[in-house]
Coordinates of C-alpha atoms in Angstrom, one line a residue:
Chain R
M1 CA 146.0 131.0 119.9
E2 CA 144.0 129.9 123.0
D3 CA 142.0 126.8 122.4
M4 CA 139.9 127.5 119.3
K5 CA 139.1 124.1 118.0
L6 CA 137.0 125.1 115.1
I7 CA 136.6 128.6 113.6
A8 CA 133.8 129.5 111.1
D9 CA 135.2 132.5 109.3
H10 CA 132.7 134.7 107.3
L11 CA 130.8 131.7 105.8
V12 CA 128.5 132.5 102.8
Y13 CA 126.6 129.8 101.0
E14 CA 123.9 130.0 98.4
Y15 CA 121.6 127.4 97.0
N16 CA 120.3 127.3 93.4
K17 CA 123.1 129.4 92.1
G18 CA 122.6 130.7 88.5
T19 CA 118.9 130.4 88.6
N20 CA 116.2 132.9 89.5
Q21 CA 115.7 131.2 92.9
T22 CA 119.0 131.8 94.5
V23 CA 118.7 131.4 98.3
R24 CA 121.3 132.7 100.6
A25 CA 121.4 130.0 103.2
L26 CA 124.4 131.3 105.1
D27 CA 125.1 135.0 105.2
D28 CA 128.4 136.0 106.8
V29 CA 128.5 133.5 109.7
N30 CA 131.2 133.6 112.2
F31 CA 131.8 131.7 115.5
V32 CA 134.3 129.7 117.4
I33 CA 133.9 126.3 119.0
R34 CA 136.2 125.5 121.9
T35 CA 137.1 122.1 123.3
G36 CA 134.6 120.7 125.7
E37 CA 131.8 123.1 125.0
F38 CA 128.2 122.0 124.8
I39 CA 126.5 124.2 122.2
G40 CA 122.9 124.4 121.1
L41 CA 122.3 125.6 117.6
I42 CA 118.7 126.7 117.2
G43 CA 116.7 128.2 114.4
H44 CA 113.4 127.9 112.6
T45 CA 113.1 125.5 109.6
G46 CA 115.0 127.1 106.8
S47 CA 117.1 129.3 109.0
G48 CA 120.3 127.7 107.6
K49 CA 121.3 125.6 110.6
S50 CA 121.4 122.3 108.7
T51 CA 123.4 124.0 106.0
L52 CA 125.8 125.3 108.6
V53 CA 126.5 122.0 110.2
Q54 CA 127.3 120.5 106.8
H55 CA 130.1 123.0 106.5
L56 CA 131.6 122.0 109.9
N57 CA 132.8 118.7 108.4
A58 CA 133.4 120.1 104.9
L59 CA 130.5 118.3 103.2
L60 CA 129.5 121.6 101.7
K61 CA 132.0 124.1 100.4
P62 CA 131.2 127.7 101.2
D63 CA 131.0 130.3 98.4
S64 CA 133.2 132.5 100.4
G65 CA 134.8 132.3 103.9
T66 CA 136.2 129.2 105.3
I67 CA 136.5 126.8 108.3
Y68 CA 139.6 126.4 110.4
Y69 CA 140.1 123.2 112.3
D70 CA 143.0 123.1 114.7
G71 CA 144.3 126.1 112.9
A72 CA 144.2 124.6 109.4
D73 CA 142.0 125.7 106.6
V74 CA 139.9 122.7 105.8
F75 CA 139.0 123.8 102.3
E76 CA 142.6 124.2 101.3
K77 CA 143.8 121.9 98.5
G78 CA 145.3 118.7 99.9
Y79 CA 143.6 118.9 103.3
D80 CA 142.5 115.5 104.4
R81 CA 138.8 116.0 104.6
K82 CA 138.1 112.3 105.2
A83 CA 140.1 112.5 108.4
L84 CA 138.3 115.7 109.3
R85 CA 134.9 113.9 109.1
G86 CA 136.3 111.4 111.6
K87 CA 137.1 114.3 114.0
V88 CA 134.0 116.3 113.5
G89 CA 131.4 113.5 113.7
L90 CA 128.1 114.6 112.1
V91 CA 124.9 112.6 112.8
F92 CA 122.1 113.4 110.4
Q93 CA 118.5 113.7 111.4
Y94 CA 117.2 110.5 109.7
P95 CA 118.9 107.3 110.6
E96 CA 117.1 105.8 107.6
H97 CA 119.5 107.7 105.4
Q98 CA 122.5 105.8 106.5
L99 CA 121.5 102.3 107.8
F100 CA 122.4 99.7 105.2
E101 CA 124.2 96.7 106.9
E102 CA 122.8 93.4 107.9
T103 CA 123.6 93.8 111.6
V104 CA 124.0 96.6 114.0
F105 CA 127.6 95.6 114.7
K106 CA 128.6 95.7 111.0
E107 CA 126.8 99.0 110.7
V108 CA 128.8 100.6 113.4
C109 CA 132.0 99.1 112.0
Y110 CA 131.5 101.0 108.7
G111 CA 132.9 104.3 110.0
P112 CA 136.1 103.0 111.7
I113 CA 136.8 100.8 108.7
N114 CA 136.6 103.9 106.5
M115 CA 139.0 105.6 108.9
G116 CA 141.5 102.9 108.0
L117 CA 141.8 101.2 111.4
D118 CA 142.8 97.5 111.5
T119 CA 140.2 94.8 112.1
K120 CA 140.8 94.3 115.8
E121 CA 140.7 98.0 116.6
V122 CA 137.6 98.4 114.4
E123 CA 135.7 95.8 116.4
M124 CA 136.8 97.1 119.7
T125 CA 135.8 100.7 119.0
A126 CA 132.5 99.6 117.4
Y127 CA 131.6 97.5 120.5
A128 CA 132.6 100.3 122.8
A129 CA 130.5 102.8 120.8
I130 CA 127.4 100.5 120.9
K131 CA 127.8 100.2 124.7
R132 CA 128.3 104.0 125.1
V133 CA 125.0 104.8 123.4
G134 CA 123.2 102.3 125.7
L135 CA 122.1 99.7 123.2
P136 CA 121.5 96.3 124.9
D137 CA 123.8 93.3 123.9
E138 CA 121.0 91.5 122.1
C139 CA 120.8 94.3 119.6
I140 CA 124.3 93.7 118.3
D141 CA 123.5 90.9 115.9
Q142 CA 120.0 92.2 115.0
S143 CA 119.3 93.9 111.7
P144 CA 119.3 97.7 112.2
F145 CA 116.0 97.8 110.3
D146 CA 114.2 95.8 112.9
L147 CA 114.9 98.3 115.7
S148 CA 112.6 101.0 117.0
G149 CA 113.0 104.6 116.0
G150 CA 114.9 105.6 119.1
Q151 CA 117.2 102.6 118.8
K152 CA 117.9 103.3 115.2
R153 CA 119.0 106.8 116.2
R154 CA 121.3 105.3 118.7
V155 CA 122.8 103.1 116.1
A156 CA 123.4 106.1 113.9
I157 CA 125.1 108.0 116.8
A158 CA 127.1 104.9 117.7
S159 CA 128.3 104.6 114.1
V160 CA 129.7 108.1 114.2
L161 CA 131.0 107.8 117.8
A162 CA 133.0 104.7 116.6
M163 CA 135.2 107.1 114.6
K164 CA 136.2 108.7 117.9
P165 CA 135.2 112.3 117.0
E166 CA 136.5 115.2 118.9
I167 CA 133.4 117.2 118.1
L168 CA 130.0 115.5 117.9
V169 CA 127.4 117.4 115.9
L170 CA 123.8 116.1 116.2
D171 CA 121.2 117.4 113.7
E172 CA 117.8 117.3 115.4
P173 CA 118.5 114.1 117.3
T174 CA 115.2 114.2 119.1
A175 CA 112.8 114.9 116.2
G176 CA 110.1 112.3 116.0
L177 CA 110.9 110.6 119.3
D178 CA 108.3 110.3 122.1
P179 CA 109.0 112.3 125.3
K180 CA 110.6 109.3 127.0
G181 CA 112.8 108.5 124.1
R182 CA 113.8 112.2 123.9
D183 CA 114.8 112.4 127.6
E184 CA 116.7 109.1 127.4
L185 CA 118.6 110.3 124.3
L186 CA 119.4 113.7 125.7
S187 CA 120.6 112.3 129.0
M188 CA 122.8 109.8 127.1
I189 CA 124.4 112.7 125.3
V190 CA 125.0 114.6 128.5
E191 CA 126.6 111.5 130.0
L192 CA 128.8 111.0 127.0
R193 CA 130.0 114.6 127.4
E194 CA 130.6 114.3 131.1
K195 CA 132.4 111.0 130.9
E196 CA 134.5 111.6 127.8
G197 CA 134.8 115.4 127.6
I198 CA 133.6 115.3 124.0
T199 CA 132.6 118.6 122.5
V200 CA 128.9 118.6 121.5
V201 CA 126.9 120.7 119.1
L202 CA 123.2 120.0 119.4
V203 CA 121.0 121.3 116.5
S204 CA 117.3 121.7 117.4
H205 CA 114.3 123.8 117.1
S206 CA 113.0 122.8 120.5
M207 CA 113.9 125.2 123.3
E208 CA 113.1 122.6 125.9
D209 CA 115.8 120.3 124.5
V210 CA 118.6 122.8 124.6
A211 CA 117.6 125.0 127.6
E212 CA 118.1 122.3 130.1
Y213 CA 121.5 120.9 128.9
V214 CA 123.6 123.3 126.8
E215 CA 126.0 125.9 128.1
R216 CA 125.8 128.2 125.1
I217 CA 123.2 128.9 122.4
I218 CA 123.6 130.1 118.9
V219 CA 120.4 131.3 117.3
M220 CA 120.1 131.5 113.6
D221 CA 117.6 133.3 111.4
K222 CA 117.6 133.7 107.7
G223 CA 121.2 132.5 107.4
K224 CA 122.6 134.9 110.0
I225 CA 123.6 134.4 113.6
L226 CA 121.2 136.4 115.7
Y227 CA 122.4 135.6 119.2
D228 CA 125.4 133.7 120.5
D229 CA 125.4 133.6 124.3
V230 CA 124.6 131.7 127.4
P231 CA 121.0 130.3 127.6
K232 CA 119.8 132.8 130.2
A233 CA 120.9 135.8 128.1
V234 CA 119.5 134.3 124.9
F235 CA 116.1 133.5 126.5
S236 CA 115.8 137.0 127.9
H237 CA 115.0 138.1 124.4
A238 CA 111.7 136.1 124.4
E239 CA 109.9 138.7 122.2
E240 CA 112.6 138.7 119.6
L241 CA 112.7 134.9 119.5
E242 CA 109.0 134.8 119.0
A243 CA 109.3 137.2 116.1
I244 CA 111.5 134.7 114.2
G245 CA 109.2 131.7 115.0
L246 CA 111.0 130.4 118.0
A247 CA 110.1 130.8 121.7
A248 CA 111.7 130.7 125.1
P249 CA 111.1 127.5 127.2
Q250 CA 107.6 127.2 128.6
V251 CA 108.7 127.7 132.2
T252 CA 110.1 131.1 131.4
Y253 CA 106.6 132.2 130.3
I254 CA 105.1 130.9 133.4
L255 CA 107.6 132.8 135.5
K256 CA 106.8 136.0 133.5
D257 CA 103.1 135.5 134.1
L258 CA 103.6 134.9 137.8
K259 CA 105.7 138.1 138.0
A260 CA 102.9 140.0 136.2
A261 CA 100.4 138.6 138.7
G262 CA 102.4 140.1 141.6
F263 CA 104.7 137.2 142.7
D264 CA 108.3 138.0 143.4
V265 CA 109.9 135.4 141.1
D266 CA 113.1 135.5 139.1
T267 CA 112.0 135.5 135.5
T268 CA 115.4 134.4 134.1
G269 CA 114.8 130.8 135.1
I270 CA 114.9 128.5 132.0
T271 CA 114.7 125.0 133.5
L272 CA 112.0 123.3 135.5
A273 CA 114.4 123.0 138.5
E274 CA 115.2 126.7 138.5
A275 CA 111.5 127.6 138.2
K276 CA 110.6 125.4 141.1
E277 CA 113.2 126.9 143.3
T278 CA 112.3 130.6 142.6
I279 CA 108.5 129.9 142.9
L280 CA 109.0 128.1 146.2
Q281 CA 111.1 131.0 147.4
A282 CA 108.5 133.6 146.4
L283 CA 105.8 131.6 148.2
T284 CA 107.7 131.3 151.4
W285 CA 108.5 135.0 151.4
K286 CA 104.9 135.8 151.0
H287 CA 103.8 133.9 154.1
Chain J
M1 CA 126.9 117.0 93.1
L2 CA 123.7 115.4 91.7
R3 CA 122.0 118.7 91.1
D4 CA 123.7 119.1 87.8
I5 CA 121.2 116.6 86.2
T6 CA 118.6 118.8 84.6
I7 CA 116.7 116.2 82.6
G8 CA 113.1 115.9 83.8
Q9 CA 113.4 118.9 86.1
Y10 CA 111.1 121.9 86.1
Y11 CA 112.6 125.4 86.0
S12 CA 110.0 127.8 87.3
A13 CA 109.7 131.1 85.6
D14 CA 107.0 133.3 84.1
S15 CA 107.2 133.2 80.4
V16 CA 105.0 132.6 77.3
L17 CA 106.4 129.1 77.1
H18 CA 105.5 128.3 80.7
R19 CA 102.0 129.5 80.3
M20 CA 101.4 127.7 77.0
D21 CA 99.1 124.7 76.9
P22 CA 101.2 121.5 77.6
R23 CA 99.7 119.8 74.5
T24 CA 101.0 122.6 72.3
K25 CA 104.5 122.1 73.8
L26 CA 104.3 118.3 73.5
L27 CA 103.2 118.3 69.9
G28 CA 105.5 121.2 69.1
T29 CA 108.5 119.3 70.5
M30 CA 107.5 116.2 68.5
I31 CA 107.3 118.3 65.3
Y32 CA 110.6 119.9 66.1
L33 CA 112.3 116.5 66.7
V34 CA 110.9 115.1 63.5
S35 CA 112.1 118.1 61.6
L36 CA 115.6 117.3 62.7
F37 CA 115.5 114.0 61.0
L38 CA 114.0 115.1 57.7
F39 CA 117.1 116.5 55.9
D40 CA 120.9 116.1 56.3
S41 CA 121.7 119.7 55.3
A42 CA 123.6 122.4 57.0
P43 CA 121.2 125.3 56.3
V44 CA 118.3 123.2 57.8
Y45 CA 120.3 122.6 61.0
A46 CA 121.2 126.3 61.1
L47 CA 117.5 127.2 60.9
A48 CA 116.7 124.6 63.6
A49 CA 119.4 126.0 65.9
V50 CA 118.2 129.6 65.4
F51 CA 114.6 128.6 66.0
L52 CA 115.5 126.8 69.2
G53 CA 117.7 129.6 70.3
V54 CA 114.8 132.1 70.0
V55 CA 112.4 129.7 71.8
I56 CA 114.9 129.3 74.6
M57 CA 115.2 133.0 74.9
L58 CA 111.4 133.3 75.1
S59 CA 111.4 130.6 77.8
K60 CA 113.5 132.7 80.2
V61 CA 115.5 129.6 81.2
P62 CA 119.1 130.7 81.4
F63 CA 121.2 129.3 78.6
S64 CA 123.9 128.0 81.0
Y65 CA 121.2 125.9 82.7
M66 CA 120.3 124.3 79.3
V67 CA 123.8 123.5 78.6
K68 CA 124.3 121.8 81.9
G69 CA 121.7 119.2 80.7
L70 CA 124.0 118.3 77.8
K71 CA 126.7 117.1 80.2
S72 CA 124.8 113.9 80.8
I73 CA 125.0 112.9 77.1
L74 CA 128.6 114.1 76.5
F75 CA 129.9 110.5 76.4
L76 CA 127.2 109.4 74.0
L77 CA 127.9 112.4 71.8
L78 CA 131.6 111.8 71.6
F79 CA 131.1 108.1 71.0
T80 CA 128.7 108.8 68.1
V81 CA 130.9 111.4 66.5
F82 CA 134.0 109.2 66.8
M83 CA 132.3 106.2 65.3
N84 CA 130.8 108.1 62.4
M85 CA 134.1 109.8 61.7
L86 CA 136.0 106.5 61.5
F87 CA 133.5 104.0 59.9
V88 CA 131.7 105.9 57.2
K89 CA 133.3 105.0 53.8
G90 CA 134.2 107.6 51.2
E91 CA 136.9 109.9 50.1
V92 CA 139.8 109.4 52.5
I93 CA 141.4 112.6 53.8
W94 CA 143.5 111.2 56.7
S95 CA 144.5 107.7 57.7
F96 CA 146.4 106.1 60.4
W97 CA 147.1 102.4 60.6
K98 CA 143.7 100.8 59.8
L99 CA 141.7 103.8 60.7
Q100 CA 140.5 106.2 58.1
V101 CA 138.8 109.5 58.3
T102 CA 136.7 110.3 55.3
R103 CA 135.1 113.5 54.1
E104 CA 131.7 111.9 54.2
G105 CA 132.5 110.6 57.7
L106 CA 133.3 114.1 59.0
R107 CA 130.2 115.5 57.4
K108 CA 128.0 112.7 58.9
S109 CA 129.5 113.1 62.4
G110 CA 129.0 116.8 62.3
F111 CA 125.3 116.4 61.4
M112 CA 125.0 113.6 64.0
A113 CA 126.4 115.9 66.7
A114 CA 124.2 118.8 65.7
R115 CA 121.2 116.5 65.6
L116 CA 121.8 115.0 69.1
I117 CA 122.5 118.4 70.7
L118 CA 119.4 120.0 69.3
L119 CA 117.4 116.8 70.2
I120 CA 118.4 117.0 73.8
L121 CA 118.1 120.7 74.1
G122 CA 114.7 120.7 72.4
S123 CA 113.2 118.0 74.7
N124 CA 114.9 119.4 77.8
L125 CA 113.2 122.7 77.1
M126 CA 109.9 121.1 77.2
T127 CA 110.4 119.4 80.6
L128 CA 112.1 122.6 82.0
T129 CA 109.1 124.7 81.1
T130 CA 106.3 122.2 81.9
T131 CA 105.5 120.7 85.3
P132 CA 105.3 116.9 85.2
T133 CA 101.6 116.9 86.1
R134 CA 100.8 119.2 83.2
L135 CA 103.0 117.1 80.9
T136 CA 101.3 113.9 81.7
N137 CA 97.9 115.6 81.4
A138 CA 98.9 116.5 77.9
M139 CA 100.0 113.0 77.1
E140 CA 96.8 111.6 78.4
S141 CA 94.8 114.0 76.3
V142 CA 96.9 113.4 73.2
M143 CA 96.8 109.6 73.5
K144 CA 93.0 109.6 74.1
P145 CA 92.2 108.1 70.7
L146 CA 94.1 105.0 71.7
K147 CA 91.5 104.2 74.3
L148 CA 89.3 102.8 71.5
I149 CA 91.8 100.0 71.0
K150 CA 91.8 99.3 74.7
V151 CA 95.1 100.9 75.6
P152 CA 95.1 101.9 79.3
V153 CA 95.9 105.5 78.5
H154 CA 95.1 106.9 82.0
E155 CA 97.0 104.3 83.8
I156 CA 100.1 104.8 81.6
A157 CA 99.8 108.6 82.2
M158 CA 99.5 108.1 85.9
M159 CA 102.6 105.8 86.0
M160 CA 104.5 108.4 84.0
S161 CA 103.5 111.2 86.2
I162 CA 104.4 109.3 89.4
A163 CA 107.8 108.3 87.9
L164 CA 108.5 111.9 86.9
R165 CA 107.4 113.2 90.2
F166 CA 109.8 111.0 92.0
I167 CA 112.9 111.9 90.0
P168 CA 113.7 115.0 92.0
I169 CA 112.7 113.4 95.3
L170 CA 115.0 110.4 94.8
L171 CA 117.8 112.6 93.6
D172 CA 117.4 114.7 96.7
E173 CA 117.4 111.6 98.8
T174 CA 120.5 110.2 97.1
D175 CA 122.2 113.5 97.9
K176 CA 121.3 113.2 101.5
I177 CA 122.3 109.6 101.8
M178 CA 125.6 110.2 100.2
K179 CA 126.3 113.1 102.6
A180 CA 125.3 110.9 105.6
Q181 CA 127.8 108.2 104.4
L182 CA 130.5 110.8 103.6
A183 CA 130.1 112.0 107.2
R184 CA 131.0 108.4 108.2
G185 CA 134.2 108.5 106.1
A186 CA 132.8 107.0 102.9
D187 CA 134.9 107.6 99.8
F188 CA 133.1 107.5 96.4
E189 CA 135.9 108.9 94.3
S190 CA 139.1 107.0 94.7
G191 CA 139.9 103.4 93.8
N192 CA 139.3 101.3 90.7
L193 CA 135.9 100.5 89.2
I194 CA 135.2 97.6 91.4
R195 CA 136.0 99.5 94.6
K196 CA 133.9 102.4 93.4
A197 CA 131.0 100.1 92.6
K198 CA 131.3 98.6 96.1
S199 CA 131.4 102.0 97.7
M200 CA 127.9 102.6 96.3
V201 CA 126.3 99.8 98.3
P202 CA 125.9 102.0 101.4
V203 CA 124.1 104.5 99.2
L204 CA 121.9 102.1 97.2
V205 CA 120.6 100.0 100.1
P206 CA 119.0 103.0 102.0
L207 CA 117.9 104.5 98.6
F208 CA 116.0 101.3 97.6
I209 CA 114.5 100.8 101.0
S210 CA 113.3 104.4 101.0
A211 CA 111.9 104.1 97.4
F212 CA 109.9 101.0 98.4
R213 CA 108.7 102.7 101.5
R214 CA 107.6 105.7 99.5
A215 CA 105.8 103.6 96.9
N216 CA 104.0 101.8 99.6
D217 CA 102.9 105.0 101.3
L218 CA 101.8 106.5 98.0
A219 CA 99.7 103.5 97.2
M220 CA 98.1 103.6 100.6
A221 CA 97.4 107.3 100.3
M222 CA 95.9 106.9 96.8
E223 CA 93.7 104.1 98.0
A224 CA 92.6 106.0 101.1
R225 CA 91.3 108.7 98.7
C226 CA 89.4 106.0 96.7
Y227 CA 91.6 106.1 93.6
H228 CA 90.3 103.4 91.2
G229 CA 91.8 104.2 87.8
G230 CA 90.7 106.6 85.2
K231 CA 87.0 105.8 84.8
G232 CA 84.8 108.8 85.4
R233 CA 87.7 110.9 86.6
T234 CA 87.6 114.7 85.9
Q235 CA 90.3 117.3 86.2
M236 CA 90.4 120.3 88.5
K237 CA 92.0 122.4 85.8
P238 CA 91.0 121.0 82.4
L239 CA 93.4 121.8 79.5
K240 CA 92.2 124.7 77.4
Y241 CA 93.8 126.2 74.2
A242 CA 94.3 129.9 74.3
G243 CA 95.3 132.5 71.6
R244 CA 99.0 132.0 72.2
D245 CA 98.6 128.3 71.4
F246 CA 97.2 128.9 68.0
A247 CA 99.9 131.4 67.4
A248 CA 102.5 128.8 68.5
Y249 CA 101.0 126.3 66.1
A250 CA 101.2 128.8 63.3
V251 CA 104.8 129.6 64.0
L252 CA 105.6 125.8 64.1
L253 CA 104.0 125.3 60.7
L254 CA 105.9 128.2 59.3
Y255 CA 109.1 126.7 60.7
L256 CA 108.3 123.3 59.3
A257 CA 107.5 124.8 55.9
G258 CA 110.8 126.7 56.1
V259 CA 112.7 123.5 56.9
I260 CA 111.1 121.7 53.9
V261 CA 111.7 124.5 51.5
I262 CA 115.3 124.9 52.5
G263 CA 115.9 121.1 52.7
K264 CA 114.4 120.5 49.2
F265 CA 115.6 123.5 47.3
L266 CA 118.9 124.5 48.8

């Protein structure tokens, strides 16, 4: 088996079972996550993406299908799911749902303590995690409740990183942040990945977030996987994405409009840098 | 994991019971509950059970859903049955050491269990078929006469409706917080009682903070919309009795008469 870190195998999950409002949140979902990948998981609200990520660390048990991690079925009886949650670190959208300690340092220690590390190791990994997410030293002894929204989110990410996960799953990490906070957080994640080779799954409904950074995009709609491909290929389906309430990045639309207006630009560009290049090229050719 | 608690939760469906005026359901439930305490007789309980069964069928709430609500009182139920079985005096049919099981005790505990189950099912049915807003509207309307003796009826009803409204929200939030902590390796199941209680701290702290924040936000939102208590307040959809409500009252009276006749003469 060549490097298949995590396999989602025919996942099906339903909410409100046994009532007249059964919702099929996941409908036969299959994919593979390989070590070192940077994946964007996108979908409209209610597309099932949050449900899906809660399966990755076995918080939810699928009605049928299963998850294999390192080749082992995680829903099998006797599988150590607590250890799995250390390896597949899931950071939820709202840091308010998990901050409870008196200081940032204690907060970040919670995860590694649960993982059963000894005190010295706990403190070392916690400190390292706080540094990795770029929190200043003076935050360490502050109450996590006194921090700004962006900093709280960093604490939440640090508290998961402190468990030394192999896969880091971030559920809407940029929701509710201002543009500056958003850029800072995303570049921090990119840096983490480059420095430590950690596998990252970024859940988002913002195309701008994912287009610029990820290597592969999984698009979900109504509990099914619609596309699973490299960003350029996914965003070439701009019309189909719009039909399910998503969109391609704004620069892609500009390029398409330019093309329609007679400029010879490459419409597959998805980032600002790519757009700039192709537009400049088109302009120089014209003259 | 917390979704099993059905008390205070609304089950949306389209049935006669859902459409009925909430006052009818409120008074009906009260009459039903009182009827359970009138007589200690097996035929009366049988009638009460059949009556409730028919009403549940009319409500279109799945029976399995109703039974789930009983889980929460299982301990209380077993405790009552056990206590009654052992400590009611009478003709001894089985004894062990200082404990005695009597015929009267068995009878009593049987009735007790039946009464408790019907009580919970009956009141659950009301909350499952009535939205909290409509229920408190009904309470406010039924308690109106108390205004004469300066009882703050509207304020009580408002507090009730806010409390009921927040049950599902807080349950949902607890679920989310527990998941967030589980994702950080929390363990709520293993260990002794003290360890289990300690493991709840990471859930309770965020939950309380969020409850206070929500209360604050709500108070602010109400004030921003000039809420100033019940004086001069009108309703968008005033409660109105329809034909089915009178029919329901008639059925209830018939049922009550049946209970009294069976209880007195059988």
